[in-house]
Short mmCIF file of N, CA, C and O in Angstrom, two decimals:
data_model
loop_
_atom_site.label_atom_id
_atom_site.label_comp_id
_atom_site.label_asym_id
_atom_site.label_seq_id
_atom_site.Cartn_x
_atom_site.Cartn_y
_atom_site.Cartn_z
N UNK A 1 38.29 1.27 37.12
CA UNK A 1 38.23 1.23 35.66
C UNK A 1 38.11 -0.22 35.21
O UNK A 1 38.54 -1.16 35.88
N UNK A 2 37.60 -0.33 34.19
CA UNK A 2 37.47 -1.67 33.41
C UNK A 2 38.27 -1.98 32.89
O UNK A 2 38.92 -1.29 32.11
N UNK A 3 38.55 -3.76 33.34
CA UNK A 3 39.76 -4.43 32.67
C UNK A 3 39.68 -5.34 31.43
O UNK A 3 40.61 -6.07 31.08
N UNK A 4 38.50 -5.24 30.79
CA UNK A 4 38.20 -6.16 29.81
C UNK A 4 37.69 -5.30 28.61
O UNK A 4 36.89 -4.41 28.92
N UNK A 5 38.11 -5.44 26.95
CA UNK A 5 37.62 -4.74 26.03
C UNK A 5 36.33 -4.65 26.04
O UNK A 5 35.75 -3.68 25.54
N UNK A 6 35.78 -5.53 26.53
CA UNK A 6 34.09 -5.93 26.05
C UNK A 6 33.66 -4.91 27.00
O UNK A 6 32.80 -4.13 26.60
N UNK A 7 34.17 -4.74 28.39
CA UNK A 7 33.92 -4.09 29.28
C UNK A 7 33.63 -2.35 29.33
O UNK A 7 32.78 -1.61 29.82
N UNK A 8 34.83 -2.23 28.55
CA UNK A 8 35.09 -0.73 27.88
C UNK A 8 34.28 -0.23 27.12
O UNK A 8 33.96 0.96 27.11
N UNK A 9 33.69 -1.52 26.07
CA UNK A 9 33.03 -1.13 25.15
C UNK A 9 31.60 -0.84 25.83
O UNK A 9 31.00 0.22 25.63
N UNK A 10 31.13 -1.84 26.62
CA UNK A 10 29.68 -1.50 27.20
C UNK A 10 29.62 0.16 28.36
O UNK A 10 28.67 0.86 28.74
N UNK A 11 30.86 0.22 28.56
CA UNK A 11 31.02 1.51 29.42
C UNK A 11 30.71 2.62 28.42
O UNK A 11 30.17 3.55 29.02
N UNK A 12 30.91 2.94 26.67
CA UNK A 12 31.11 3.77 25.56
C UNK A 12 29.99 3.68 25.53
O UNK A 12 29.31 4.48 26.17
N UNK A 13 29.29 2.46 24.64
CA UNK A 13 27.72 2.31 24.43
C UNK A 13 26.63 2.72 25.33
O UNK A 13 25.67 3.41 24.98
N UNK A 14 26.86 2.16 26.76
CA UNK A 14 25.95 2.74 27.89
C UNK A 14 25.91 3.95 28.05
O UNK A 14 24.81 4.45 28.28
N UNK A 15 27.18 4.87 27.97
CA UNK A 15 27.22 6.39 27.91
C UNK A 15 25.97 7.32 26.84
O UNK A 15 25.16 8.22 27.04
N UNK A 16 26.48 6.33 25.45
CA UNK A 16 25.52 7.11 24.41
C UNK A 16 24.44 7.00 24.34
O UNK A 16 23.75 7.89 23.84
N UNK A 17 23.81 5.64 24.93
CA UNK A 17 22.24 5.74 25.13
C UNK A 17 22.21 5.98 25.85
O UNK A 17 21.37 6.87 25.67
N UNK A 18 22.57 6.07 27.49
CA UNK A 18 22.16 7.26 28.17
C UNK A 18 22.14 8.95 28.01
O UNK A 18 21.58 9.54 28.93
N UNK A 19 22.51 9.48 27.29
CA UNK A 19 22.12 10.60 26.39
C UNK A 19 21.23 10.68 25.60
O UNK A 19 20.46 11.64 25.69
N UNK A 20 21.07 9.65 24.55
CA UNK A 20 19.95 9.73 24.06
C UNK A 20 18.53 9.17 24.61
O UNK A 20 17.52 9.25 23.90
N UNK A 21 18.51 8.79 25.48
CA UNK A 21 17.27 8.41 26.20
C UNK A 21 17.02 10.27 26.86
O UNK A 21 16.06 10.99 26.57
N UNK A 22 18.02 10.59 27.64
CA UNK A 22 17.82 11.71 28.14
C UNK A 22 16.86 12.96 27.48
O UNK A 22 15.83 13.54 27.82
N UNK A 23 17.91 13.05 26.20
CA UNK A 23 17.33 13.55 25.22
C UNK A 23 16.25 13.70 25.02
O UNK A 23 15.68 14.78 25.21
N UNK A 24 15.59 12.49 24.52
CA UNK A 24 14.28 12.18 24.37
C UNK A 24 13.23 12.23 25.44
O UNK A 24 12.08 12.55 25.14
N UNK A 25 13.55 11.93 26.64
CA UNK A 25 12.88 12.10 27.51
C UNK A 25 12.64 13.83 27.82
O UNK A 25 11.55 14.41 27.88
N UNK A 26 13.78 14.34 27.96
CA UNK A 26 13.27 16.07 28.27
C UNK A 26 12.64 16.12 26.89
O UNK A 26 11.47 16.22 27.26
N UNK A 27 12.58 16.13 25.64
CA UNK A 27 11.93 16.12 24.96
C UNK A 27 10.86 16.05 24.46
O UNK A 27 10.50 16.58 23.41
N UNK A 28 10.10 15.24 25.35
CA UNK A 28 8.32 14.52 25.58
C UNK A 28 8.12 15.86 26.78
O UNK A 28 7.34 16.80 26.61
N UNK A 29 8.94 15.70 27.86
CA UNK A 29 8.25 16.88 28.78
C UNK A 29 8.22 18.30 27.92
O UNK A 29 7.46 19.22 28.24
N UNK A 30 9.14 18.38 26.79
CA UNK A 30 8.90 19.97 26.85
C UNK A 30 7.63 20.07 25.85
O UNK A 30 7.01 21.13 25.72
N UNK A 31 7.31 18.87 25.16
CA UNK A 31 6.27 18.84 24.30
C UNK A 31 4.95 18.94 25.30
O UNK A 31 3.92 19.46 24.86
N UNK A 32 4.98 18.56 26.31
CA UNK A 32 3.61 18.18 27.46
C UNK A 32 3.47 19.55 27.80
O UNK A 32 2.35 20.02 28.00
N UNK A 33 5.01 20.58 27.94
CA UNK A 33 4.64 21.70 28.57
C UNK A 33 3.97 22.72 28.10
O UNK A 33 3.27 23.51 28.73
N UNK A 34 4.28 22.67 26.55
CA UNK A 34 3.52 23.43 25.49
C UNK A 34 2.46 23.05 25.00
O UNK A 34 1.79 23.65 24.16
N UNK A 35 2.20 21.79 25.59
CA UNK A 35 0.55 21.66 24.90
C UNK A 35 -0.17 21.91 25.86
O UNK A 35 -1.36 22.10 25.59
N UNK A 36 0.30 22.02 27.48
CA UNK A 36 -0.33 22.40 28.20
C UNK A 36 -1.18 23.80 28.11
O UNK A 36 -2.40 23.89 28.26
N UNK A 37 -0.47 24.66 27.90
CA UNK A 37 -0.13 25.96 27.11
C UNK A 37 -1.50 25.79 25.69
O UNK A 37 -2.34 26.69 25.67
N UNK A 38 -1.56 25.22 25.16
CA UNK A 38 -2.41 25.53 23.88
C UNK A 38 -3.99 25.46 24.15
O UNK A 38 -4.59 24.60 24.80
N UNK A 39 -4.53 26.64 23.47
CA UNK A 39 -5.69 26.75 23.72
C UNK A 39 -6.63 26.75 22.77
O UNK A 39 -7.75 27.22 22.96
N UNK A 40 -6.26 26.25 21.73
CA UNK A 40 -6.62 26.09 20.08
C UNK A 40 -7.33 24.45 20.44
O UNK A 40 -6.67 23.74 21.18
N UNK A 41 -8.36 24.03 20.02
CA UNK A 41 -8.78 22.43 19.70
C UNK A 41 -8.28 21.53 19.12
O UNK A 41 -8.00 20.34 19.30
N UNK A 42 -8.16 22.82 17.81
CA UNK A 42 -7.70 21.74 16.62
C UNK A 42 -5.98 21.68 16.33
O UNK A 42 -5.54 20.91 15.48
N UNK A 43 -5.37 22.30 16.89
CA UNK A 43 -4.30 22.39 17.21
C UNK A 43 -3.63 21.07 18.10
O UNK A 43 -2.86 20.18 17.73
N UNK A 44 -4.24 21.33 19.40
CA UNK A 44 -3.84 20.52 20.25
C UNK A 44 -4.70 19.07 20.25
O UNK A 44 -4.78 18.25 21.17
N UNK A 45 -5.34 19.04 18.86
CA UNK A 45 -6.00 17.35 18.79
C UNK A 45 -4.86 16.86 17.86
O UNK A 45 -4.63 15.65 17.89
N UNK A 46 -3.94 17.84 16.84
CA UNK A 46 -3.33 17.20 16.53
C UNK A 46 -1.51 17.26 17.47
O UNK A 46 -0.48 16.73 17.04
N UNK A 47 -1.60 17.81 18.38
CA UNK A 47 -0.06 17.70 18.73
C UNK A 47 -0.28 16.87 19.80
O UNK A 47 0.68 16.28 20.31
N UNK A 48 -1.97 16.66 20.42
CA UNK A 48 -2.03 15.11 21.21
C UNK A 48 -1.71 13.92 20.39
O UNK A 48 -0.63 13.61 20.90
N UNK A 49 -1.86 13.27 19.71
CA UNK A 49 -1.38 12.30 18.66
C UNK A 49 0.16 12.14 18.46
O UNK A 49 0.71 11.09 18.11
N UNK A 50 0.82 13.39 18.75
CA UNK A 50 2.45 13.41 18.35
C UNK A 50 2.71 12.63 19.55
O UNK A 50 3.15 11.48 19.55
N UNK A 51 2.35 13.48 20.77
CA UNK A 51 2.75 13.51 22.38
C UNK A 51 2.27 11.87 22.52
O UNK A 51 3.23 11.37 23.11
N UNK A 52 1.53 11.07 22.34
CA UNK A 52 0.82 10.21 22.74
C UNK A 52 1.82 9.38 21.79
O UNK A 52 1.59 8.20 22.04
N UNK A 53 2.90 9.49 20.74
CA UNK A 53 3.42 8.20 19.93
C UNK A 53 4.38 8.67 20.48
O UNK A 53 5.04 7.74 20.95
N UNK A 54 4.90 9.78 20.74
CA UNK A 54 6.45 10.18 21.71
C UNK A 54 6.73 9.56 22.96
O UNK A 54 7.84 9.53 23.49
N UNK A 55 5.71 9.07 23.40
CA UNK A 55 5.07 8.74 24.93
C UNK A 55 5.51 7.44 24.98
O UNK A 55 6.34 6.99 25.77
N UNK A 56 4.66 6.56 23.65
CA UNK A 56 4.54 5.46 23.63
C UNK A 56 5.95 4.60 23.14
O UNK A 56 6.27 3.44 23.40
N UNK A 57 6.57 5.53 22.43
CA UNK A 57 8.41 5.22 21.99
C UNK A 57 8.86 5.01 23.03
O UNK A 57 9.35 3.88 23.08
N UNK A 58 8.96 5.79 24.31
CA UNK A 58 9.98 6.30 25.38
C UNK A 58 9.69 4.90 26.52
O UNK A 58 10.63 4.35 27.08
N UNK A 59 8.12 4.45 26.73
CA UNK A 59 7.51 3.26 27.19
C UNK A 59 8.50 1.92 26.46
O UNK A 59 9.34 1.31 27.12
N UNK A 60 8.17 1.62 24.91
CA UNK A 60 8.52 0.29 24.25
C UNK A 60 9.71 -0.06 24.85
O UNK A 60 9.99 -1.11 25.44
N UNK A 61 10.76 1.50 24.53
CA UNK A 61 12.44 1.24 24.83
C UNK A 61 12.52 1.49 26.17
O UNK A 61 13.41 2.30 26.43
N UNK A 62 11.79 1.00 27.34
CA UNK A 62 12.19 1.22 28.78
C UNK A 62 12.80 2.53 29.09
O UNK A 62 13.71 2.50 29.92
N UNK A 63 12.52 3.54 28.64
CA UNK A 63 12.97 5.19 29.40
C UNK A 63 11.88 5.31 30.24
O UNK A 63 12.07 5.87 31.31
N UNK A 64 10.95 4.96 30.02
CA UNK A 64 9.91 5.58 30.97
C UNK A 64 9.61 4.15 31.19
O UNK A 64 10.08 3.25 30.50
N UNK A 65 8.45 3.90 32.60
CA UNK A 65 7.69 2.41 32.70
C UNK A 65 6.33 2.79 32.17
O UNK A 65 6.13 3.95 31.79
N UNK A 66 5.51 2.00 32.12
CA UNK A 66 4.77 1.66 31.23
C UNK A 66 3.60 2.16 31.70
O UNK A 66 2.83 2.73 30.93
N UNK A 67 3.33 1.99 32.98
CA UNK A 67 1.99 2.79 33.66
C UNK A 67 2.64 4.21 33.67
O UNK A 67 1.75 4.95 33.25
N UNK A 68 3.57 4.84 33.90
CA UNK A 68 3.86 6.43 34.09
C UNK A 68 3.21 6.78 32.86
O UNK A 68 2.27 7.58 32.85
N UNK A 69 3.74 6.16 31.62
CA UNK A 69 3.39 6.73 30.06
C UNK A 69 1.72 6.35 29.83
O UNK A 69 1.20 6.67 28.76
N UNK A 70 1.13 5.82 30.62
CA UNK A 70 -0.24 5.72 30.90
C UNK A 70 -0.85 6.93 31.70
O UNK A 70 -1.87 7.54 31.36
N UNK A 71 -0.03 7.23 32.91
CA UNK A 71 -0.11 7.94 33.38
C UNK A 71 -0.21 9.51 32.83
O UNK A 71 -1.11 10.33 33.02
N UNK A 72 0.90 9.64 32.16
CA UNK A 72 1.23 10.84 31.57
C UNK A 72 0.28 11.08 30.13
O UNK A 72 0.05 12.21 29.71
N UNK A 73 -0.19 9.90 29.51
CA UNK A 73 -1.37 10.02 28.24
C UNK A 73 -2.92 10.70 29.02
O UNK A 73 -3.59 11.69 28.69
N UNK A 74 -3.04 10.03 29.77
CA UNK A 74 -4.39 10.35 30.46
C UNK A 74 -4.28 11.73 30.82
O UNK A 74 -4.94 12.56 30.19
N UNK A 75 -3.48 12.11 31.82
CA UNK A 75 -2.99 13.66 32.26
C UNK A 75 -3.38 14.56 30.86
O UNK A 75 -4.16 15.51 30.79
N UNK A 76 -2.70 14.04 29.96
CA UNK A 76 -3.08 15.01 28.61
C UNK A 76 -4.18 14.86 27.87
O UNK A 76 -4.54 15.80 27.16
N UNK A 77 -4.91 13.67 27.90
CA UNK A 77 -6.14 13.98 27.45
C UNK A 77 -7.07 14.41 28.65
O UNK A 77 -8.29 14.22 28.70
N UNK A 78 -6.64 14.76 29.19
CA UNK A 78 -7.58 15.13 30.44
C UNK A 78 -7.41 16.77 29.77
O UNK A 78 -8.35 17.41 29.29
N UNK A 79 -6.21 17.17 29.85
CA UNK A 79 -6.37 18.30 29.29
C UNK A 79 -6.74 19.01 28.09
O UNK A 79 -6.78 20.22 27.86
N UNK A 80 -7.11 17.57 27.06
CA UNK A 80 -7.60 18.00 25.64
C UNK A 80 -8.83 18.13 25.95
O UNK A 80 -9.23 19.15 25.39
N UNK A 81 -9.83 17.56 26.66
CA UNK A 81 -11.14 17.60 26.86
C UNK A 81 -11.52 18.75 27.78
O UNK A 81 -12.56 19.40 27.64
N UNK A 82 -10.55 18.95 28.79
CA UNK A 82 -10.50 20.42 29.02
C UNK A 82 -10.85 21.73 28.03
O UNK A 82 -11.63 22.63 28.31
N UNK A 83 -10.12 21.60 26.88
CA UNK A 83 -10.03 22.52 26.12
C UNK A 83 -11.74 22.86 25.05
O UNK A 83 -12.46 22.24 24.26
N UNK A 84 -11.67 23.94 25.58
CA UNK A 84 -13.35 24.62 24.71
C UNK A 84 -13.38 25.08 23.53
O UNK A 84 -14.44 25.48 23.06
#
């Protein structure tokens, strides 16, 4: 256990953003899983745009690295251009 207040305190803080990163992160996947799922154009031209600034949040604040969220944009427009 930690012997210093400052110590304690970064143990509290580190807890809550690790939840909310979590959060957010299953959050982007469950959005990827359902657009996978959509078979509408105009639908999924606009919930690519959501997925692609959700993407790009999770990148800025280090939850994800920076080529994965490259990674993971391309994957989905791969699948928008898929779509007929």
């Amino acid at each position: 256990m930690a012997n210093h207040k400052s110590a304690l305190k970064r143990i509290r803080s580190s807890e809550k953003k690790k939840l909310q990163n979590r959060y957010q992160h299953k959050t982007v996947r469950n959005a990827m899983r359902d657009f996978k799922k959509l078979e509408d154009k105009k639908t999924a031209t606009k919930r690519f745009s959501e997925i692609v600034s959700m993407i790009d949040k999770l990148a800025k604040n280090n939850v994800i690295h920076q080529n994965k969220a490259a990674n993971l944009k391309s994957k989905i427009n791969k699948h928008l251009a898929s779509i007929s």
